[in-house]
Coordinates of C-alpha atoms and ligand atoms in Angstrom, one line a residue:
M1 CA 151.3 133.3 62.8
S2 CA 148.4 135.4 64.5
G3 CA 146.8 133.9 67.7
I4 CA 143.6 133.0 65.9
E5 CA 145.5 131.1 63.2
R6 CA 147.5 129.2 65.9
I7 CA 144.0 128.2 67.4
K8 CA 142.7 127.0 64.0
E9 CA 146.0 125.1 63.4
K10 CA 145.7 123.5 66.8
S11 CA 142.0 122.6 66.1
R12 CA 142.9 121.0 62.8
E13 CA 145.7 118.9 64.4
Q14 CA 143.4 117.7 67.2
G15 CA 140.3 117.3 65.0
T16 CA 137.1 118.7 65.8
D17 CA 136.1 115.0 66.3
A18 CA 137.8 114.6 69.7
V19 CA 135.0 116.1 71.8
Y20 CA 132.5 114.5 69.5
E21 CA 134.1 111.0 70.0
T22 CA 134.4 111.7 73.9
I23 CA 130.7 112.4 73.9
I24 CA 129.9 109.3 72.2
N25 CA 132.1 107.2 74.6
M26 CA 130.5 109.0 77.7
R27 CA 127.0 108.1 76.5
K28 CA 128.2 104.5 75.9
E29 CA 129.7 104.3 79.4
F30 CA 126.4 105.8 80.9
H31 CA 124.4 102.9 79.1
E32 CA 126.8 100.1 80.2
K33 CA 126.4 101.4 83.7
Q34 CA 122.6 101.1 83.5
K35 CA 123.0 97.5 82.5
S36 CA 125.5 96.4 85.0
G37 CA 125.3 98.7 87.9
K38 CA 124.1 97.6 91.3
I39 CA 120.3 97.6 91.7
V40 CA 119.6 96.6 95.3
V41 CA 121.2 98.1 98.1
R42 CA 121.0 95.9 101.3
A43 CA 120.5 97.6 104.7
E44 CA 122.9 95.1 106.2
D45 CA 125.7 96.2 103.7
R46 CA 125.7 99.8 105.0
E47 CA 127.1 100.7 108.4
W48 CA 125.7 103.6 110.5
E49 CA 128.3 106.5 110.2
L50 CA 128.6 109.2 112.9
S51 CA 128.5 112.7 111.3
R52 CA 128.1 116.1 112.6
Q53 CA 124.3 115.8 111.8
G54 CA 124.1 112.5 113.8
F55 CA 124.0 108.7 112.8
V56 CA 123.5 108.3 109.1
R57 CA 123.1 105.3 106.9
W58 CA 124.2 106.1 103.4
Y59 CA 122.2 104.1 100.7
L60 CA 123.1 106.1 97.6
V61 CA 125.7 108.6 97.5
P62 CA 127.6 109.0 94.3
I63 CA 130.8 110.2 95.8
R64 CA 131.2 107.0 97.7
Y65 CA 129.1 104.3 96.1
K66 CA 130.2 104.2 92.4
D67 CA 128.9 100.7 91.9
N68 CA 125.2 101.8 92.2
V69 CA 123.3 102.1 89.0
L70 CA 121.9 105.6 89.7
Q71 CA 124.6 108.3 90.3
D72 CA 122.5 111.3 90.7
W73 CA 120.6 110.4 93.8
Y74 CA 121.4 111.1 97.6
V75 CA 119.3 108.6 99.6
F76 CA 120.1 108.2 103.2
M77 CA 118.7 107.5 106.6
L78 CA 119.0 109.4 109.9
N79 CA 118.6 107.5 113.3
I80 CA 117.8 110.2 115.8
K81 CA 118.8 109.5 119.3
K82 CA 117.8 113.0 120.8
H83 CA 118.4 115.6 118.3
S84 CA 120.3 116.0 115.1
G85 CA 122.7 118.8 114.3
R86 CA 121.5 122.0 112.7
H87 CA 122.4 122.9 109.2
R88 CA 121.2 124.7 106.1
H89 CA 120.9 123.9 102.5
Q90 CA 118.3 124.3 99.6
G91 CA 115.1 122.3 99.7
G92 CA 113.4 120.4 96.9
L93 CA 113.7 117.2 99.0
C94 CA 111.5 115.0 101.3
I95 CA 111.9 113.1 104.2
F96 CA 109.8 109.9 105.0
I97 CA 109.3 108.9 108.6
V98 CA 110.1 105.4 109.0
E99 CA 109.9 104.8 112.7
G100 CA 109.0 106.8 115.9
K101 CA 107.7 110.2 116.5
G102 CA 109.5 113.6 116.7
G103 CA 109.7 116.9 114.9
T104 CA 111.7 119.2 112.8
E105 CA 112.6 122.8 113.7
V106 CA 112.6 124.6 110.3
D107 CA 113.2 128.4 109.9
G108 CA 111.8 128.9 113.4
E109 CA 108.6 126.8 113.2
F110 CA 108.3 123.3 114.6
I111 CA 106.7 120.4 112.5
E112 CA 105.7 117.4 114.5
W113 CA 105.6 114.2 112.7
E114 CA 105.2 110.4 113.1
A115 CA 105.9 107.2 111.2
G116 CA 104.2 107.3 107.8
D117 CA 104.5 111.1 107.4
L118 CA 106.5 112.9 104.8
V119 CA 108.3 116.1 105.7
L120 CA 108.7 118.4 102.8
L121 CA 111.8 120.9 102.6
P122 CA 111.0 123.3 99.8
V123 CA 113.3 125.3 97.5
K124 CA 113.1 128.7 99.1
P125 CA 115.3 132.1 98.7
G126 CA 118.1 131.7 101.4
G127 CA 117.6 128.0 101.8
I128 CA 116.3 126.0 104.7
E129 CA 117.8 126.0 108.3
H130 CA 116.6 122.9 110.3
K131 CA 117.2 120.4 113.1
H132 CA 115.4 117.1 113.9
F133 CA 114.2 115.8 117.3
N134 CA 113.3 112.6 118.6
S135 CA 110.2 113.2 121.1
D136 CA 111.1 109.9 123.1
P137 CA 114.7 109.2 123.2
N138 CA 113.9 105.8 124.7
K139 CA 112.4 104.7 121.3
A140 CA 113.8 104.4 117.9
C141 CA 113.4 107.2 115.6
R142 CA 114.4 106.8 111.9
W143 CA 113.6 108.7 108.7
I144 CA 114.8 108.3 105.1
A145 CA 115.6 111.4 102.8
F146 CA 115.4 111.4 99.0
M147 CA 117.2 114.0 97.0
Y148 CA 117.6 114.2 93.1
F149 CA 121.0 115.9 93.1
P150 CA 120.8 117.7 89.7
L151 CA 118.0 119.7 91.0
W152 CA 120.1 120.7 93.9
D153 CA 122.6 122.3 91.5
H154 CA 119.9 124.0 89.7
V155 CA 119.1 125.9 92.8
A156 CA 122.7 126.5 93.8
S157 CA 122.3 124.9 97.2
E158 CA 124.9 125.4 99.9
F159 CA 125.6 122.9 102.7
T160 CA 126.5 124.7 106.0
Q161 CA 126.7 123.2 109.4
L162 CA 125.4 125.3 112.2
E163 CA 125.2 123.2 115.2
L164 CA 126.6 119.6 115.9
S165 CA 124.5 116.6 116.7
Q166 CA 124.4 115.4 120.4
E167 CA 126.1 112.1 119.7
F168 CA 128.8 113.8 117.6
V169 CA 129.6 116.1 120.4
G170 CA 129.8 113.1 123.0
E171 CA 132.2 111.3 120.6
F172 CA 134.5 114.0 119.3
G173 CA 133.6 117.4 121.4
S174 CA 132.3 120.4 120.1
R175 CA 135.0 121.4 117.6
D176 CA 133.1 123.3 115.1
D177 CA 136.0 123.2 112.7
F178 CA 135.9 119.4 112.7
I179 CA 135.8 117.9 109.3
M180 CA 135.2 114.0 108.9
D181 CA 137.0 112.4 106.4
K182 CA 89.6 98.1 88.0
V183 CA 89.9 96.6 84.4
K184 CA 89.6 92.8 83.4
N185 CA 91.2 93.2 80.1
K186 CA 94.9 92.3 80.7
S187 CA 96.1 93.8 77.4
G188 CA 97.5 97.2 78.5
S189 CA 97.3 98.6 74.9
K190 CA 93.7 97.9 74.5
Y191 CA 93.0 99.2 77.9
F192 CA 94.7 102.6 76.8
E193 CA 93.0 102.5 73.3
E194 CA 89.8 102.7 75.2
L195 CA 91.0 105.3 77.5
Y196 CA 92.1 107.5 74.6
K197 CA 89.0 107.2 72.4
D198 CA 87.4 110.2 74.0
L199 CA 90.2 112.1 74.5
K200 CA 90.3 115.5 72.5
E201 CA 93.5 117.3 71.2
P202 CA 94.8 119.3 74.0
I203 CA 94.5 123.2 73.8
T204 CA 97.7 124.9 74.5
E205 CA 98.1 127.7 77.1
I206 CA 98.5 130.3 74.6
D207 CA 95.5 129.2 72.5
K208 CA 93.0 129.5 75.5
G209 CA 90.5 132.2 75.2
K210 CA 92.1 133.9 72.2
Q211 CA 90.7 134.4 68.9
S212 CA 92.3 132.6 65.8
F213 CA 95.5 134.0 64.6
K214 CA 96.7 134.1 60.9
S215 CA 100.1 132.8 62.0
R216 CA 102.1 131.5 64.8
R217 CA 104.2 134.8 64.8
E218 CA 100.9 136.8 65.3
K219 CA 99.8 134.4 68.0
L220 CA 103.2 134.9 69.9
M221 CA 103.1 138.8 69.3
S222 CA 99.8 138.8 71.4
I223 CA 101.7 137.6 74.5
N224 CA 104.4 139.2 76.7
F225 CA 106.5 136.1 77.7
Y226 CA 108.6 138.0 80.3
G227 CA 105.3 139.0 81.8
E228 CA 104.0 135.4 81.9
T229 CA 107.3 134.6 83.8
M230 CA 106.4 137.3 86.3
K231 CA 102.8 136.1 86.5
L232 CA 104.0 132.6 87.1
R233 CA 106.3 133.8 89.8
D234 CA 103.5 135.7 91.6
R235 CA 101.2 132.6 91.3
Q236 CA 104.0 130.3 92.8
R237 CA 104.7 132.7 95.6
L238 CA 101.0 132.6 96.6
Q239 CA 100.8 129.0 96.3
M240 CA 104.0 128.7 98.6
K241 CA 102.4 130.9 101.2
N242 CA 99.7 128.4 101.7
A243 CA 101.5 125.2 100.8
I244 CA 101.8 122.2 103.3
W245 CA 105.2 121.4 104.5
L246 CA 104.1 118.1 106.1
V247 CA 101.9 115.4 104.5
K248 CA 100.3 113.3 107.1
G249 CA 100.2 109.6 106.0
K250 CA 97.0 108.9 108.0
D251 CA 95.0 111.6 106.1
L252 CA 95.7 110.2 102.7
P253 CA 93.2 108.1 100.9
W254 CA 94.2 104.8 99.3
E255 CA 93.9 104.7 95.5
H256 CA 93.2 101.6 93.3
N257 CA 94.9 101.9 89.9
P258 CA 96.1 99.5 87.2
H259 CA 99.6 99.4 89.0
G260 CA 98.1 98.5 92.3
V261 CA 97.1 100.0 95.7
M262 CA 98.8 103.4 96.6
R263 CA 98.5 106.6 98.6
W264 CA 100.1 109.7 97.1
Y265 CA 102.2 112.1 98.9
L266 CA 103.6 114.1 96.0
H267 CA 102.1 114.2 92.5
E268 CA 102.5 116.6 89.5
A269 CA 98.7 117.1 89.7
M270 CA 98.9 118.3 93.4
D271 CA 99.4 122.1 93.7
D272 CA 99.3 122.7 97.4
T273 CA 102.6 120.8 98.7
A274 CA 105.6 122.8 99.3
V275 CA 108.0 120.5 97.3
R276 CA 107.3 120.1 93.7
T277 CA 110.4 118.6 92.6
L278 CA 109.5 115.1 93.4
N279 CA 106.7 112.5 92.9
F280 CA 106.3 110.3 96.0
Y281 CA 103.8 107.5 96.9
I282 CA 103.5 104.4 99.1
Q283 CA 102.3 101.1 97.6
E284 CA 101.0 98.0 99.4
I285 CA 101.0 94.7 97.9
P286 CA 98.9 92.1 99.8
K287 CA 100.3 88.7 100.7
N288 CA 100.5 86.3 97.6
S289 CA 99.9 89.3 95.2
R290 CA 101.9 91.5 92.9
S291 CA 101.9 95.0 91.2
G292 CA 101.1 95.7 87.8
K293 CA 103.7 95.3 85.0
L294 CA 105.0 98.7 83.8
R295 CA 107.1 100.0 81.0
Y296 CA 109.0 102.8 82.5
Q297 CA 112.1 104.9 81.6
G298 CA 113.7 104.4 85.0
N299 CA 115.5 106.9 87.4
A300 CA 113.3 105.9 90.6
V301 CA 114.2 104.9 94.1
I302 CA 112.3 102.5 96.1
Y303 CA 112.5 102.0 99.9
I304 CA 111.0 98.8 101.3
I305 CA 109.1 99.8 104.6
Q306 CA 108.0 96.1 105.5
G307 CA 107.6 92.7 104.2
K308 CA 109.7 90.7 101.6
G309 CA 109.6 89.9 97.9
Y310 CA 111.1 90.5 94.5
T311 CA 111.1 92.7 91.4
V312 CA 111.3 91.1 88.0
M313 CA 113.0 93.7 85.8
D314 CA 113.8 93.1 82.1
G315 CA 113.6 89.3 82.8
V316 CA 116.0 89.4 85.9
K317 CA 114.8 88.7 89.4
Y318 CA 115.9 91.1 92.3
E319 CA 115.0 89.8 95.8
W320 CA 114.6 92.3 98.6
K321 CA 113.3 92.8 102.1
A322 CA 112.4 95.5 104.8
D323 CA 115.1 98.3 104.9
D324 CA 116.5 97.6 101.4
V325 CA 116.7 100.1 98.8
I326 CA 116.0 99.4 95.0
Q327 CA 117.0 101.3 92.0
L328 CA 115.2 101.5 88.6
P329 CA 117.9 102.1 86.1
L330 CA 117.8 104.5 83.1
R331 CA 117.5 102.3 79.9
R332 CA 117.1 103.6 76.4
D333 CA 114.0 101.5 76.0
G334 CA 112.9 101.8 79.5
V335 CA 112.8 99.1 82.0
I336 CA 109.8 96.7 82.2
F337 CA 109.3 95.8 86.1
Q338 CA 106.8 94.1 88.3
H339 CA 106.9 93.6 92.0
F340 CA 105.8 90.4 93.7
N341 CA 105.2 89.8 97.5
S342 CA 106.8 86.5 98.7
G343 CA 106.3 86.9 102.4
D344 CA 103.7 86.3 105.0
I345 CA 102.6 90.0 105.6
P346 CA 101.8 92.8 103.1
V347 CA 104.7 94.4 101.5
R348 CA 104.8 98.3 101.7
F349 CA 107.3 100.5 100.1
V350 CA 107.8 104.2 99.0
F351 CA 108.5 105.1 95.4
C352 CA 110.3 108.3 94.6
E353 CA 111.2 109.9 91.2
P354 CA 112.0 113.5 89.9
N355 CA 108.9 115.4 88.9
L356 CA 109.9 116.3 85.5
L357 CA 106.7 115.1 83.9
H358 CA 106.0 118.3 81.9
A359 CA 109.7 118.9 81.0
T360 CA 110.3 115.6 79.7
M361 CA 106.9 114.2 79.1
V362 CA 105.3 111.1 80.9
D363 CA 106.4 109.0 78.0
R364 CA 110.1 110.3 78.1
G365 CA 112.3 108.3 75.7
S366 CA 110.7 104.9 76.3
G367 CA 107.0 105.3 76.6
F368 CA 104.9 104.7 79.6
D369 CA 102.7 101.7 79.3
Q370 CA 100.8 99.4 81.6
I371 CA 101.6 96.1 80.2
E372 CA 99.9 94.0 82.9
I373 CA 97.3 95.1 85.5
S374 CA 97.6 94.4 89.2
P375 CA 95.1 91.8 90.3
D376 CA 94.5 94.3 93.3
F377 CA 93.0 96.8 91.0
D378 CA 89.4 95.6 91.1
K379 CA 89.6 94.2 94.8
D380 CA 88.2 96.0 97.7
Y381 CA 91.5 95.6 99.5
I382 CA 92.2 98.7 101.8
P383 CA 95.4 98.6 103.6
G384 CA 95.6 100.0 107.2
D385 CA 97.4 103.3 108.3
Ligands
FE2_1 FE1 119.1 118.7 105.9

């Protein structure tokens, strides 16, 4: 029997369905996990761990916490006493300053920041070398980082330690080989019918400014797509030259929208931020109030900055308080969720999701629909800094 015949014989024995069945089972397991996985990670359930980079509290780390509903996120907090270690990896992530003042030395530049700011570490040829400092070691200084891991693979990120954190050296010495194990209509659909009434069919990019073509083939022939990639690269290089690496919270306006009152740090429609892989906002819910109710596919991480309350998601109530992390799971028909403030002070939280709105559409596989409007939409409530 020839080599190729033996392969055919073996395939017949195993059945080509083996792979197919495995895929079916894998997707089944994925969806089971999205129903049963842990949603809220409580700060008190996570110890501070001393690493070569400093003291870290790991909220979401797939390699350790397999019970979390989302398994593609790295979300962790760094407690900077004096300075962190220095390391190099790819960007595409953002760091929200929770408490204190300090700075980040990154590729020879120093970015000063304070609570409420968002530090952006962009994707850049060669990666990003950086180290974080607390400007007043007598005061607490903490930040929380959000990283969507599949995007890190897509840019082939390394992870290389270049210098040890001060606390690590104090505890273990400087062994560099050390490895440690406004709308009153409450009907969302009616609201959007109105909104869509005057919308025109979008003109696709390749139709812009062109004469009409006899066929799609003729239209495609008028464009050099490889050239378009180079043009896009050049446009992006120019954008990156002037892009901002720090978003100052105090400089941002508050926006009133059907989902509530928010301040946008990173958004698909912003083209001047160094990070474009994530969308990121802060939302504030006043005392005795609530967010809108939204149908949303999922895959978002929320960190509670202050206050306490609960989220009703697909009919289940999840309570939370300051310093907790909440995950919005990925369910086939999406999740329907709404946040409520049950405490005595305004609730404030950050929300982070991958920015794949063009790649997978805003609707994704579930639809993106405002089911109920937040009562704060048509109020003059303006949160402080
Ligand atoms: Fe880092």
